[in-house]
PDB file of C-alpha atoms in Angstrom:
ATOM      1  CA  MET A   1      99.948  84.708 128.541  1.00 77.00           C
ATOM      2  CA  SER A   2     102.773  83.540 126.321  1.00 86.00           C
ATOM      3  CA  GLU A   3     105.735  85.671 125.331  1.00 88.00           C
ATOM      4  CA  LEU A   4     104.317  86.047 121.817  1.00 90.00           C
ATOM      5  CA  SER A   5     101.067  87.424 123.247  1.00 92.00           C
ATOM      6  CA  TRP A   6     103.004  90.134 125.069  1.00 94.00           C
ATOM      7  CA  TRP A   7     104.833  91.084 121.886  1.00 95.00           C
ATOM      8  CA  VAL A   8     101.554  91.270 119.949  1.00 95.00           C
ATOM      9  CA  LEU A   9      99.985  93.383 122.700  1.00 96.00           C
ATOM     10  CA  ALA A  10     103.019  95.705 122.731  1.00 96.00           C
ATOM     11  CA  ALA A  11     102.856  96.073 118.945  1.00 97.00           C
ATOM     12  CA  CYS A  12      99.139  96.902 119.082  1.00 97.00           C
ATOM     13  CA  LEU A  13      99.657  99.486 121.811  1.00 97.00           C
ATOM     14  CA  SER A  14     102.567 101.030 119.905  1.00 97.00           C
ATOM     15  CA  ALA A  15     100.504 101.282 116.714  1.00 96.00           C
ATOM     16  CA  TYR A  16      97.637 102.882 118.641  1.00 96.00           C
ATOM     17  CA  ALA A  17     100.005 105.360 120.320  1.00 96.00           C
ATOM     18  CA  ILE A  18     101.469 106.370 116.954  1.00 94.00           C
ATOM     19  CA  LYS A  19      97.970 106.846 115.518  1.00 94.00           C
ATOM     20  CA  LEU A  20      96.992 108.895 118.566  1.00 94.00           C
ATOM     21  CA  CYS A  21     100.025 111.161 118.061  1.00 92.00           C
ATOM     22  CA  GLY A  22      98.613 112.078 114.652  1.00 88.00           C
ATOM     23  CA  TYR A  23      95.759 113.949 116.340  1.00 91.00           C
ATOM     24  CA  PHE A  24      98.263 116.313 117.954  1.00 92.00           C
ATOM     25  CA  VAL A  25      99.818 117.449 114.653  1.00 89.00           C
ATOM     26  CA  PRO A  26      98.652 121.005 113.898  1.00 91.00           C
ATOM     27  CA  ARG A  27      96.218 121.446 110.994  1.00 90.00           C
ATOM     28  CA  LYS A  28      98.614 123.958 109.375  1.00 90.00           C
ATOM     29  CA  VAL A  29     101.222 121.218 108.958  1.00 87.00           C
ATOM     30  CA  LEU A  30      98.734 118.716 107.540  1.00 86.00           C
ATOM     31  CA  ASP A  31      97.308 121.196 105.014  1.00 89.00           C
ATOM     32  CA  SER A  32     100.680 122.295 103.642  1.00 91.00           C
ATOM     33  CA  PRO A  33     101.396 121.455  99.988  1.00 92.00           C
ATOM     34  CA  ILE A  34     104.665 119.748 100.932  1.00 92.00           C
ATOM     35  CA  MET A  35     102.897 117.328 103.294  1.00 90.00           C
ATOM     36  CA  SER A  36     100.272 116.539 100.644  1.00 88.00           C
ATOM     37  CA  HIS A  37     103.015 115.813  98.116  1.00 92.00           C
ATOM     38  CA  VAL A  38     104.956 113.631 100.565  1.00 91.00           C
ATOM     39  CA  ALA A  39     101.829 111.686 101.548  1.00 87.00           C
ATOM     40  CA  SER A  40     100.812 110.986  97.950  1.00 88.00           C
ATOM     41  CA  THR A  41     104.347 110.056  96.882  1.00 92.00           C
ATOM     42  CA  LEU A  42     104.863 107.799  99.875  1.00 92.00           C
ATOM     43  CA  THR A  43     101.591 105.983  99.206  1.00 90.00           C
ATOM     44  CA  VAL A  44     102.564 105.216  95.614  1.00 89.00           C
ATOM     45  CA  ALA A  45     106.074 104.133  96.633  1.00 92.00           C
ATOM     46  CA  LEU A  46     104.785 101.763  99.323  1.00 93.00           C
ATOM     47  CA  LEU A  47     102.235 100.225  96.953  1.00 90.00           C
ATOM     48  CA  ALA A  48     104.868  99.787  94.228  1.00 89.00           C
ATOM     49  CA  SER A  49     107.261  98.074  96.633  1.00 92.00           C
ATOM     50  CA  LEU A  50     104.509  95.768  97.890  1.00 91.00           C
ATOM     51  CA  VAL A  51     103.565  94.760  94.344  1.00 87.00           C
ATOM     52  CA  THR A  52     107.219  94.190  93.438  1.00 87.00           C
ATOM     53  CA  VAL A  53     107.922  92.022  96.471  1.00 88.00           C
ATOM     54  CA  ASN A  54     104.782  89.957  95.917  1.00 85.00           C
ATOM     55  CA  ALA A  55     105.453  89.512  92.197  1.00 85.00           C
ATOM     56  CA  PHE A  56     109.100  88.476  92.331  1.00 86.00           C
ATOM     57  CA  THR A  57     109.497  86.550  95.592  1.00 87.00           C
ATOM     58  CA  SER A  58     108.233  83.410  97.219  1.00 83.00           C
ATOM     59  CA  GLY A  59     109.360  83.162 100.808  1.00 82.00           C
ATOM     60  CA  GLN A  60     113.051  84.067 100.773  1.00 84.00           C
ATOM     61  CA  GLU A  61     113.645  83.217  97.098  1.00 85.00           C
ATOM     62  CA  LEU A  62     113.372  85.161  93.870  1.00 83.00           C
ATOM     63  CA  VAL A  63     111.039  83.386  91.452  1.00 83.00           C
ATOM     64  CA  ILE A  64     109.926  83.789  87.864  1.00 82.00           C
ATOM     65  CA  ASP A  65     106.406  82.505  87.368  1.00 83.00           C
ATOM     66  CA  ALA A  66     102.944  83.525  86.158  1.00 87.00           C
ATOM     67  CA  ARG A  67     102.759  86.469  88.551  1.00 88.00           C
ATOM     68  CA  ILE A  68     105.328  88.368  86.482  1.00 89.00           C
ATOM     69  CA  GLY A  69     103.293  87.862  83.318  1.00 90.00           C
ATOM     70  CA  ALA A  70     100.152  88.913  85.169  1.00 92.00           C
ATOM     71  CA  LEU A  71     101.910  92.046  86.384  1.00 91.00           C
ATOM     72  CA  GLY A  72     103.017  92.823  82.832  1.00 92.00           C
ATOM     73  CA  ALA A  73      99.479  92.390  81.519  1.00 94.00           C
ATOM     74  CA  ALA A  74      98.120  94.627  84.274  1.00 94.00           C
ATOM     75  CA  ILE A  75     100.709  97.307  83.457  1.00 93.00           C
ATOM     76  CA  ILE A  76      99.668  97.213  79.806  1.00 96.00           C
ATOM     77  CA  ALA A  77      96.025  97.615  80.860  1.00 95.00           C
ATOM     78  CA  LEU A  78      97.043 100.590  82.999  1.00 94.00           C
ATOM     79  CA  VAL A  79      98.884 102.174  80.079  1.00 96.00           C
ATOM     80  CA  PHE A  80      95.630 101.990  78.123  1.00 95.00           C
ATOM     81  CA  LYS A  81      93.878 103.662  81.087  1.00 95.00           C
ATOM     82  CA  ALA A  82      91.586 100.733  81.857  1.00 94.00           C
ATOM     83  CA  PRO A  83      89.431 100.945  84.994  1.00 95.00           C
ATOM     84  CA  TYR A  84      90.827  99.322  88.143  1.00 93.00           C
ATOM     85  CA  LEU A  85      88.522  96.293  87.988  1.00 96.00           C
ATOM     86  CA  VAL A  86      89.528  95.640  84.374  1.00 96.00           C
ATOM     87  CA  VAL A  87      93.219  95.870  85.334  1.00 94.00           C
ATOM     88  CA  VAL A  88      92.713  93.272  88.065  1.00 94.00           C
ATOM     89  CA  LEU A  89      90.754  90.976  85.747  1.00 96.00           C
ATOM     90  CA  VAL A  90      93.357  91.284  82.966  1.00 96.00           C
ATOM     91  CA  GLY A  91      96.106  90.366  85.422  1.00 94.00           C
ATOM     92  CA  ALA A  92      94.143  87.412  86.770  1.00 94.00           C
ATOM     93  CA  LEU A  93      93.290  86.123  83.303  1.00 95.00           C
ATOM     94  CA  ALA A  94      96.922  86.446  82.211  1.00 94.00           C
ATOM     95  CA  ALA A  95      98.045  84.387  85.207  1.00 92.00           C
ATOM     96  CA  ILE A  96      95.412  81.749  84.490  1.00 93.00           C
ATOM     97  CA  LEU A  97      96.390  81.518  80.824  1.00 93.00           C
ATOM     98  CA  LEU A  98     100.109  81.350  81.586  1.00 91.00           C
ATOM     99  CA  ARG A  99      99.595  78.533  84.078  1.00 89.00           C
ATOM    100  CA  ALA A 100      97.108  76.674  81.876  1.00 89.00           C
ATOM    101  CA  THR A 101      99.416  76.737  78.860  1.00 88.00           C
ATOM    102  CA  GLY A 102     102.414  75.713  80.939  1.00 80.00           C
ATOM    103  CA  LEU A 103     104.428  78.796  80.024  1.00 75.00           C
ATOM    104  CA  ALA A 104     104.880  79.625  83.715  1.00 68.00           C
ATOM    105  CA  ALA A 105     104.857  77.601  86.904  1.00 65.00           C
TER     106      ALA A 105
END
């Protein structure tokens, strides 16, 4: 096995061990209102950071292209409380139109 294979195996075992530790957390802790609030807030924060990184970067560089326009269109659809599938389609169509018209790379 190569050195990379050992690192991948170690990462998999570590992830499994962390998941297994979750079964030992008492139910009282998991059902507390504070833990529910932290879990929901953390989920939104992680998703927002993932969207931001994917929209504004390419590799190690900051870029301005059609993804930013698509993100803006999707945000507008969210403001109007569109269903999730409509938000995704609006974002995709905005990116297509921006690239087709040459307004964004």
